[in-house]
Amino acid sequence: MSATTQQSMSKVPEVTLLFWVVKIAATTLGETGGDAVSMSMNLGYLAATGIFTVIFLVVVGAQIVAKRFEPFLYWTTIIATTTVGTTLADFADRSLGIGYAGGATLLFALLIASLAVWYRAMGSISVDTVSSPKAEMFYWVTIMFSQTLGTALGDWTADTAGLGYTGGAAVFSALLALVVVAYYWTRISRTALFWAAFILTRPLGAVVGDFLDKPVSAGGMALSRYSASAALLLFIIACLMLSRRRAATKSH
């Protein structure tokens, strides 16, 4: 099967600049939304994780049974993975007491294991080949681990490493810039660079989300988690509508 045919059958979006803009916004929404349920609603990390896990399973199931790529369903699933990733990481890091470093190490091992099993079973971990239910299951499990790992990394950088939210954002932005440089000026595997960028956008979103809603005394802006989440959701919807309009224009 040709790469063009595989891309047309793939149930994930084309990886463009808009993809990464929406991805960062979605991961930031995952942080503010996850914190809104676990903290602002005072449900705690375990209960919030249970709620988001159910949502995650429902939307992943809908995504897998869908016959073709549906932008709003896809990004709803991404948001579901990042909200459950937020509360799950917070539960592991704080409630279980293994700390940010321990949580990040465990999640990194799970992510690598997921990619290895996926590659062994399917022969490729390229997003262009995500066109079968089996490949999609590997894809979404891997994404869930990457989102959870990103939350732990973001918290570790901002808190344990003492860089704060703006410092953490600067670090992860710089690392993403290096991935861009590697994409244009090296021959490093495009699949490896995609997953590196995908993972790095999560801690970037985590520290940006924390910067928006954490108290001023902790280095944040103390914005309402509800209003910040609503604003991010509206931004994502606007981006998806713009993408749909551009696609319709190209088809004509």
PDB file of C-alpha atoms in Angstrom:
ATOM      1  CA  MET A   1       0.000   0.000   0.000  1.00  0.00           C
ATOM      2  CA  SER A   2       1.396   3.399  -0.950  1.00  0.00           C
ATOM      3  CA  ALA A   3       2.015   6.169   1.567  1.00  0.00           C
ATOM      4  CA  THR A   4      -0.609   8.313  -0.175  1.00  0.00           C
ATOM      5  CA  THR A   5      -3.234   5.584   0.121  1.00  0.00           C
ATOM      6  CA  GLN A   6      -2.345   4.986   3.764  1.00  0.00           C
ATOM      7  CA  GLN A   7      -2.682   8.698   4.542  1.00  0.00           C
ATOM      8  CA  SER A   8      -6.103   8.866   2.867  1.00  0.00           C
ATOM      9  CA  MET A   9      -7.274   5.897   4.965  1.00  0.00           C
ATOM     10  CA  SER A  10      -5.756   7.182   8.207  1.00  0.00           C
ATOM     11  CA  LYS A  11      -8.179   8.298  10.899  1.00  0.00           C
ATOM     12  CA  VAL A  12      -5.857  10.943  12.303  1.00  0.00           C
ATOM     13  CA  PRO A  13      -5.444  14.495  10.946  1.00  0.00           C
ATOM     14  CA  GLU A  14      -2.709  15.705   8.660  1.00  0.00           C
ATOM     15  CA  VAL A  15       0.213  16.930  10.758  1.00  0.00           C
ATOM     16  CA  THR A  16       0.412  20.649   9.984  1.00  0.00           C
ATOM     17  CA  LEU A  17       1.179  23.790  11.997  1.00  0.00           C
ATOM     18  CA  LEU A  18      -2.524  24.039  12.886  1.00  0.00           C
ATOM     19  CA  PHE A  19      -2.378  20.475  14.247  1.00  0.00           C
ATOM     20  CA  TRP A  20       0.317  21.482  16.724  1.00  0.00           C
ATOM     21  CA  VAL A  21      -1.474  24.714  17.690  1.00  0.00           C
ATOM     22  CA  VAL A  22      -4.647  22.767  18.488  1.00  0.00           C
ATOM     23  CA  LYS A  23      -2.633  20.046  20.252  1.00  0.00           C
ATOM     24  CA  ILE A  24      -1.018  22.562  22.616  1.00  0.00           C
ATOM     25  CA  ALA A  25      -4.387  24.226  23.280  1.00  0.00           C
ATOM     26  CA  ALA A  26      -5.961  20.810  23.928  1.00  0.00           C
ATOM     27  CA  THR A  27      -3.240  19.809  26.385  1.00  0.00           C
ATOM     28  CA  THR A  28      -3.577  23.145  28.178  1.00  0.00           C
ATOM     29  CA  LEU A  29      -7.337  22.566  28.367  1.00  0.00           C
ATOM     30  CA  GLY A  30      -6.632  19.112  29.775  1.00  0.00           C
ATOM     31  CA  GLU A  31      -4.684  20.708  32.615  1.00  0.00           C
ATOM     32  CA  THR A  32      -7.235  23.403  33.478  1.00  0.00           C
ATOM     33  CA  GLY A  33     -10.185  21.051  32.949  1.00  0.00           C
ATOM     34  CA  GLY A  34      -8.644  18.264  34.983  1.00  0.00           C
ATOM     35  CA  ASP A  35      -7.810  20.662  37.818  1.00  0.00           C
ATOM     36  CA  ALA A  36     -11.327  22.135  37.654  1.00  0.00           C
ATOM     37  CA  VAL A  37     -12.884  18.735  38.364  1.00  0.00           C
ATOM     38  CA  SER A  38     -10.327  17.402  40.867  1.00  0.00           C
ATOM     39  CA  MET A  39      -9.622  20.662  42.728  1.00  0.00           C
ATOM     40  CA  SER A  40     -12.278  23.321  42.088  1.00  0.00           C
ATOM     41  CA  MET A  41     -15.094  20.779  42.448  1.00  0.00           C
ATOM     42  CA  ASN A  42     -13.224  19.160  45.365  1.00  0.00           C
ATOM     43  CA  LEU A  43     -13.737  15.649  43.988  1.00  0.00           C
ATOM     44  CA  GLY A  44     -10.118  14.637  44.459  1.00  0.00           C
ATOM     45  CA  TYR A  45      -7.721  12.987  42.023  1.00  0.00           C
ATOM     46  CA  LEU A  46      -9.084   9.452  42.282  1.00  0.00           C
ATOM     47  CA  ALA A  47     -12.740  10.351  41.673  1.00  0.00           C
ATOM     48  CA  ALA A  48     -11.790  12.753  38.874  1.00  0.00           C
ATOM     49  CA  THR A  49      -9.638  10.062  37.261  1.00  0.00           C
ATOM     50  CA  GLY A  50     -12.580   7.656  37.415  1.00  0.00           C
ATOM     51  CA  ILE A  51     -14.875  10.184  35.718  1.00  0.00           C
ATOM     52  CA  PHE A  52     -12.398  11.024  32.974  1.00  0.00           C
ATOM     53  CA  THR A  53     -11.531   7.365  32.434  1.00  0.00           C
ATOM     54  CA  VAL A  54     -15.178   6.605  31.647  1.00  0.00           C
ATOM     55  CA  ILE A  55     -15.309   9.569  29.239  1.00  0.00           C
ATOM     56  CA  PHE A  56     -12.025   8.450  27.685  1.00  0.00           C
ATOM     57  CA  LEU A  57     -13.293   4.903  27.089  1.00  0.00           C
ATOM     58  CA  VAL A  58     -16.561   6.155  25.568  1.00  0.00           C
ATOM     59  CA  VAL A  59     -14.972   8.600  23.120  1.00  0.00           C
ATOM     60  CA  VAL A  60     -12.143   6.213  22.186  1.00  0.00           C
ATOM     61  CA  GLY A  61     -14.778   3.584  21.440  1.00  0.00           C
ATOM     62  CA  ALA A  62     -16.667   6.080  19.279  1.00  0.00           C
ATOM     63  CA  GLN A  63     -13.443   7.060  17.510  1.00  0.00           C
ATOM     64  CA  ILE A  64     -12.543   3.441  16.755  1.00  0.00           C
ATOM     65  CA  VAL A  65     -15.973   2.508  15.355  1.00  0.00           C
ATOM     66  CA  ALA A  66     -16.186   5.660  13.231  1.00  0.00           C
ATOM     67  CA  LYS A  67     -15.839   4.818   9.544  1.00  0.00           C
ATOM     68  CA  ARG A  68     -13.706   7.835   8.676  1.00  0.00           C
ATOM     69  CA  PHE A  69     -11.777  10.698  10.201  1.00  0.00           C
ATOM     70  CA  GLU A  70     -14.033  13.128  12.097  1.00  0.00           C
ATOM     71  CA  PRO A  71     -12.119  16.219  13.328  1.00  0.00           C
ATOM     72  CA  PHE A  72     -14.364  17.068  16.273  1.00  0.00           C
ATOM     73  CA  LEU A  73     -14.509  13.460  17.472  1.00  0.00           C
ATOM     74  CA  TYR A  74     -10.743  13.086  17.121  1.00  0.00           C
ATOM     75  CA  TRP A  75      -9.975  16.218  19.132  1.00  0.00           C
ATOM     76  CA  THR A  76     -12.592  15.353  21.743  1.00  0.00           C
ATOM     77  CA  THR A  77     -10.700  12.097  22.205  1.00  0.00           C
ATOM     78  CA  ILE A  78      -7.394  13.974  22.481  1.00  0.00           C
ATOM     79  CA  ILE A  79      -8.894  16.230  25.162  1.00  0.00           C
ATOM     80  CA  ALA A  80     -10.219  13.153  26.981  1.00  0.00           C
ATOM     81  CA  THR A  81      -6.741  11.606  27.028  1.00  0.00           C
ATOM     82  CA  THR A  82      -5.164  14.773  28.356  1.00  0.00           C
ATOM     83  CA  THR A  83      -7.739  15.328  31.125  1.00  0.00           C
ATOM     84  CA  VAL A  84      -7.468  11.749  32.362  1.00  0.00           C
ATOM     85  CA  GLY A  85      -3.695  12.101  32.004  1.00  0.00           C
ATOM     86  CA  THR A  86      -3.752  15.185  34.226  1.00  0.00           C
ATOM     87  CA  THR A  87      -5.701  13.642  37.089  1.00  0.00           C
ATOM     88  CA  LEU A  88      -3.997  10.247  36.789  1.00  0.00           C
ATOM     89  CA  ALA A  89      -0.540  11.806  36.976  1.00  0.00           C
ATOM     90  CA  ASP A  90      -1.568  13.979  39.919  1.00  0.00           C
ATOM     91  CA  PHE A  91      -2.988  10.912  41.678  1.00  0.00           C
ATOM     92  CA  ALA A  92       0.211   8.923  41.126  1.00  0.00           C
ATOM     93  CA  ASP A  93       2.544  11.788  42.013  1.00  0.00           C
ATOM     94  CA  ARG A  94       0.694  13.185  45.013  1.00  0.00           C
ATOM     95  CA  SER A  95      -1.848  10.721  46.402  1.00  0.00           C
ATOM     96  CA  LEU A  96       0.341   7.607  45.967  1.00  0.00           C
ATOM     97  CA  GLY A  97       3.382   9.572  47.114  1.00  0.00           C
ATOM     98  CA  ILE A  98       5.827   8.349  44.444  1.00  0.00           C
ATOM     99  CA  GLY A  99       6.725  11.928  43.527  1.00  0.00           C
ATOM    100  CA  TYR A 100       7.139  13.601  40.165  1.00  0.00           C
ATOM    101  CA  ALA A 101      10.416  11.867  39.351  1.00  0.00           C
ATOM    102  CA  GLY A 102       9.038   8.436  40.231  1.00  0.00           C
ATOM    103  CA  GLY A 103       5.824   9.064  38.330  1.00  0.00           C
ATOM    104  CA  ALA A 104       7.652  10.344  35.262  1.00  0.00           C
ATOM    105  CA  THR A 105      10.015   7.338  35.281  1.00  0.00           C
ATOM    106  CA  LEU A 106       7.161   4.847  35.563  1.00  0.00           C
ATOM    107  CA  LEU A 107       5.131   6.543  32.837  1.00  0.00           C
ATOM    108  CA  PHE A 108       8.126   6.808  30.515  1.00  0.00           C
ATOM    109  CA  ALA A 109       8.668   3.062  30.862  1.00  0.00           C
ATOM    110  CA  LEU A 110       4.974   2.414  30.112  1.00  0.00           C
ATOM    111  CA  LEU A 111       5.133   4.706  27.065  1.00  0.00           C
ATOM    112  CA  ILE A 112       8.207   2.983  25.649  1.00  0.00           C
ATOM    113  CA  ALA A 113       6.627  -0.413  26.293  1.00  0.00           C
ATOM    114  CA  SER A 114       3.455   0.676  24.504  1.00  0.00           C
ATOM    115  CA  LEU A 115       5.404   1.857  21.459  1.00  0.00           C
ATOM    116  CA  ALA A 116       7.483  -1.342  21.422  1.00  0.00           C
ATOM    117  CA  VAL A 117       4.436  -3.626  21.596  1.00  0.00           C
ATOM    118  CA  TRP A 118       2.691  -1.540  18.942  1.00  0.00           C
ATOM    119  CA  TYR A 119       5.689  -1.790  16.614  1.00  0.00           C
ATOM    120  CA  ARG A 120       6.068  -5.515  17.210  1.00  0.00           C
ATOM    121  CA  ALA A 121       2.384  -6.169  16.531  1.00  0.00           C
ATOM    122  CA  MET A 122       1.854  -3.836  13.556  1.00  0.00           C
ATOM    123  CA  GLY A 123       5.318  -3.318  12.079  1.00  0.00           C
ATOM    124  CA  SER A 124       5.039   0.478  12.253  1.00  0.00           C
ATOM    125  CA  ILE A 125       4.204   3.219  14.756  1.00  0.00           C
ATOM    126  CA  SER A 126       3.695   5.872  12.082  1.00  0.00           C
ATOM    127  CA  VAL A 127       0.450   7.820  12.462  1.00  0.00           C
ATOM    128  CA  ASP A 128      -0.094   7.485   8.712  1.00  0.00           C
ATOM    129  CA  THR A 129      -0.879   3.786   9.254  1.00  0.00           C
ATOM    130  CA  VAL A 130      -3.562   4.316  11.916  1.00  0.00           C
ATOM    131  CA  SER A 131      -6.450   2.984   9.836  1.00  0.00           C
ATOM    132  CA  SER A 132      -7.491  -0.247  11.573  1.00  0.00           C
ATOM    133  CA  PRO A 133      -9.172  -0.785  14.974  1.00  0.00           C
ATOM    134  CA  LYS A 134      -6.102  -2.620  16.280  1.00  0.00           C
ATOM    135  CA  ALA A 135      -3.734   0.186  15.239  1.00  0.00           C
ATOM    136  CA  GLU A 136      -6.102   2.759  16.751  1.00  0.00           C
ATOM    137  CA  MET A 137      -6.162   0.957  20.083  1.00  0.00           C
ATOM    138  CA  PHE A 138      -2.358   1.040  20.217  1.00  0.00           C
ATOM    139  CA  TYR A 139      -2.423   4.678  19.110  1.00  0.00           C
ATOM    140  CA  TRP A 140      -4.796   5.853  21.828  1.00  0.00           C
ATOM    141  CA  VAL A 141      -3.176   3.834  24.618  1.00  0.00           C
ATOM    142  CA  THR A 142       0.189   5.326  23.620  1.00  0.00           C
ATOM    143  CA  ILE A 143      -1.286   8.814  23.550  1.00  0.00           C
ATOM    144  CA  MET A 144      -2.837   8.345  26.987  1.00  0.00           C
ATOM    145  CA  PHE A 145       0.545   7.314  28.418  1.00  0.00           C
ATOM    146  CA  SER A 146       2.261  10.245  26.669  1.00  0.00           C
ATOM    147  CA  GLN A 147      -0.292  12.724  28.035  1.00  0.00           C
ATOM    148  CA  THR A 148       0.088  11.369  31.561  1.00  0.00           C
ATOM    149  CA  LEU A 149       3.882  11.414  31.289  1.00  0.00           C
ATOM    150  CA  GLY A 150       3.742  15.000  30.033  1.00  0.00           C
ATOM    151  CA  THR A 151       1.785  16.093  33.086  1.00  0.00           C
ATOM    152  CA  ALA A 152       4.352  14.536  35.431  1.00  0.00           C
ATOM    153  CA  LEU A 153       7.236  16.101  33.484  1.00  0.00           C
ATOM    154  CA  GLY A 154       5.614  19.516  33.535  1.00  0.00           C
ATOM    155  CA  ASP A 155       5.001  19.382  37.285  1.00  0.00           C
ATOM    156  CA  TRP A 156       8.517  18.092  37.935  1.00  0.00           C
ATOM    157  CA  THR A 157      10.089  20.895  35.899  1.00  0.00           C
ATOM    158  CA  ALA A 158       7.985  23.650  37.435  1.00  0.00           C
ATOM    159  CA  ASP A 159       8.026  22.446  41.034  1.00  0.00           C
ATOM    160  CA  THR A 160      10.850  20.021  41.847  1.00  0.00           C
ATOM    161  CA  ALA A 161      13.392  21.557  39.463  1.00  0.00           C
ATOM    162  CA  GLY A 162      12.337  24.995  40.664  1.00  0.00           C
ATOM    163  CA  LEU A 163      11.952  26.560  37.223  1.00  0.00           C
ATOM    164  CA  GLY A 164       8.408  27.761  37.800  1.00  0.00           C
ATOM    165  CA  TYR A 165       5.690  27.798  35.182  1.00  0.00           C
ATOM    166  CA  THR A 166       7.266  30.351  32.856  1.00  0.00           C
ATOM    167  CA  GLY A 167      10.661  28.686  33.155  1.00  0.00           C
ATOM    168  CA  GLY A 168       9.123  25.300  32.415  1.00  0.00           C
ATOM    169  CA  ALA A 169       7.297  26.726  29.398  1.00  0.00           C
ATOM    170  CA  ALA A 170      10.575  28.165  28.113  1.00  0.00           C
ATOM    171  CA  VAL A 171      12.362  24.815  28.493  1.00  0.00           C
ATOM    172  CA  PHE A 172       9.739  22.800  26.651  1.00  0.00           C
ATOM    173  CA  SER A 173       9.355  25.456  23.955  1.00  0.00           C
ATOM    174  CA  ALA A 174      13.112  25.307  23.372  1.00  0.00           C
ATOM    175  CA  LEU A 175      13.015  21.500  23.164  1.00  0.00           C
ATOM    176  CA  LEU A 176      10.173  21.689  20.634  1.00  0.00           C
ATOM    177  CA  ALA A 177      12.233  24.189  18.628  1.00  0.00           C
ATOM    178  CA  LEU A 178      15.075  21.642  18.554  1.00  0.00           C
ATOM    179  CA  VAL A 179      12.662  19.029  17.195  1.00  0.00           C
ATOM    180  CA  VAL A 180      11.676  21.475  14.434  1.00  0.00           C
ATOM    181  CA  VAL A 181      15.335  22.057  13.612  1.00  0.00           C
ATOM    182  CA  ALA A 182      15.922  18.302  13.496  1.00  0.00           C
ATOM    183  CA  TYR A 183      12.919  17.892  11.185  1.00  0.00           C
ATOM    184  CA  TYR A 184      14.183  20.380   8.611  1.00  0.00           C
ATOM    185  CA  TRP A 185      17.942  19.895   8.838  1.00  0.00           C
ATOM    186  CA  THR A 186      18.568  16.266   9.795  1.00  0.00           C
ATOM    187  CA  ARG A 187      17.579  12.825   8.582  1.00  0.00           C
ATOM    188  CA  ILE A 188      16.264  11.648  11.920  1.00  0.00           C
ATOM    189  CA  SER A 189      13.188   9.432  11.568  1.00  0.00           C
ATOM    190  CA  ARG A 190      10.087  11.560  11.015  1.00  0.00           C
ATOM    191  CA  THR A 191       8.079   9.099  13.101  1.00  0.00           C
ATOM    192  CA  ALA A 192      10.507   9.477  16.025  1.00  0.00           C
ATOM    193  CA  LEU A 193      10.375  13.271  15.728  1.00  0.00           C
ATOM    194  CA  PHE A 194       6.578  13.227  15.630  1.00  0.00           C
ATOM    195  CA  TRP A 195       6.360  11.294  18.887  1.00  0.00           C
ATOM    196  CA  ALA A 196       9.032  13.477  20.483  1.00  0.00           C
ATOM    197  CA  ALA A 197       7.033  16.583  19.579  1.00  0.00           C
ATOM    198  CA  PHE A 198       3.763  14.960  20.614  1.00  0.00           C
ATOM    199  CA  ILE A 199       5.155  14.125  24.041  1.00  0.00           C
ATOM    200  CA  LEU A 200       6.772  17.550  24.551  1.00  0.00           C
ATOM    201  CA  THR A 201       3.603  19.495  23.766  1.00  0.00           C
ATOM    202  CA  ARG A 202       1.957  17.907  26.816  1.00  0.00           C
ATOM    203  CA  PRO A 203       4.289  19.250  29.522  1.00  0.00           C
ATOM    204  CA  LEU A 204       4.227  22.592  27.702  1.00  0.00           C
ATOM    205  CA  GLY A 205       0.434  22.594  27.964  1.00  0.00           C
ATOM    206  CA  ALA A 206       0.661  21.453  31.589  1.00  0.00           C
ATOM    207  CA  VAL A 207       2.864  24.337  32.719  1.00  0.00           C
ATOM    208  CA  VAL A 208       0.880  26.876  30.674  1.00  0.00           C
ATOM    209  CA  GLY A 209      -2.350  25.561  32.198  1.00  0.00           C
ATOM    210  CA  ASP A 210      -0.874  25.780  35.690  1.00  0.00           C
ATOM    211  CA  PHE A 211       0.385  29.293  34.958  1.00  0.00           C
ATOM    212  CA  LEU A 212      -3.156  30.328  34.037  1.00  0.00           C
ATOM    213  CA  ASP A 213      -4.984  28.913  37.059  1.00  0.00           C
ATOM    214  CA  LYS A 214      -2.525  28.622  39.945  1.00  0.00           C
ATOM    215  CA  PRO A 215      -2.428  31.330  42.686  1.00  0.00           C
ATOM    216  CA  VAL A 216      -0.313  34.429  42.183  1.00  0.00           C
ATOM    217  CA  SER A 217       1.698  33.453  45.269  1.00  0.00           C
ATOM    218  CA  ALA A 218       2.694  30.241  43.458  1.00  0.00           C
ATOM    219  CA  GLY A 219       3.680  32.056  40.273  1.00  0.00           C
ATOM    220  CA  GLY A 220       0.365  31.740  38.435  1.00  0.00           C
ATOM    221  CA  MET A 221      -2.266  34.193  37.207  1.00  0.00           C
ATOM    222  CA  ALA A 222      -5.077  32.876  39.447  1.00  0.00           C
ATOM    223  CA  LEU A 223      -7.604  32.774  36.598  1.00  0.00           C
ATOM    224  CA  SER A 224     -10.811  30.795  37.048  1.00  0.00           C
ATOM    225  CA  ARG A 225     -10.285  27.208  35.881  1.00  0.00           C
ATOM    226  CA  TYR A 226     -13.775  27.220  34.439  1.00  0.00           C
ATOM    227  CA  SER A 227     -13.344  30.400  32.397  1.00  0.00           C
ATOM    228  CA  ALA A 228      -9.850  29.403  31.246  1.00  0.00           C
ATOM    229  CA  SER A 229     -11.168  25.999  30.135  1.00  0.00           C
ATOM    230  CA  ALA A 230     -14.107  27.597  28.313  1.00  0.00           C
ATOM    231  CA  ALA A 231     -11.830  30.061  26.509  1.00  0.00           C
ATOM    232  CA  LEU A 232      -9.479  27.262  25.426  1.00  0.00           C
ATOM    233  CA  LEU A 233     -12.399  25.144  24.211  1.00  0.00           C
ATOM    234  CA  LEU A 234     -13.757  28.029  22.134  1.00  0.00           C
ATOM    235  CA  PHE A 235     -10.297  28.590  20.657  1.00  0.00           C
ATOM    236  CA  ILE A 236     -10.028  24.923  19.669  1.00  0.00           C
ATOM    237  CA  ILE A 237     -13.484  24.986  18.064  1.00  0.00           C
ATOM    238  CA  ALA A 238     -12.544  28.120  16.115  1.00  0.00           C
ATOM    239  CA  CYS A 239      -9.350  26.445  14.853  1.00  0.00           C
ATOM    240  CA  LEU A 240     -11.285  23.348  13.755  1.00  0.00           C
ATOM    241  CA  MET A 241     -13.867  25.467  11.953  1.00  0.00           C
ATOM    242  CA  LEU A 242     -11.042  27.318  10.191  1.00  0.00           C
ATOM    243  CA  SER A 243      -9.456  24.019   9.198  1.00  0.00           C
ATOM    244  CA  ARG A 244     -12.776  22.732   7.844  1.00  0.00           C
ATOM    245  CA  ARG A 245     -13.283  25.923   5.822  1.00  0.00           C
ATOM    246  CA  ARG A 246      -9.807  25.657   4.330  1.00  0.00           C
ATOM    247  CA  ALA A 247     -10.409  22.008   3.430  1.00  0.00           C
ATOM    248  CA  ALA A 248     -13.709  22.891   1.756  1.00  0.00           C
ATOM    249  CA  THR A 249     -12.028  25.687  -0.208  1.00  0.00           C
ATOM    250  CA  LYS A 250      -9.290  23.337  -1.428  1.00  0.00           C
ATOM    251  CA  SER A 251     -11.837  20.708  -2.510  1.00  0.00           C
ATOM    252  CA  HIS A 252     -13.476  23.277  -4.776  1.00  0.00           C
TER     253      HIS A 252
END
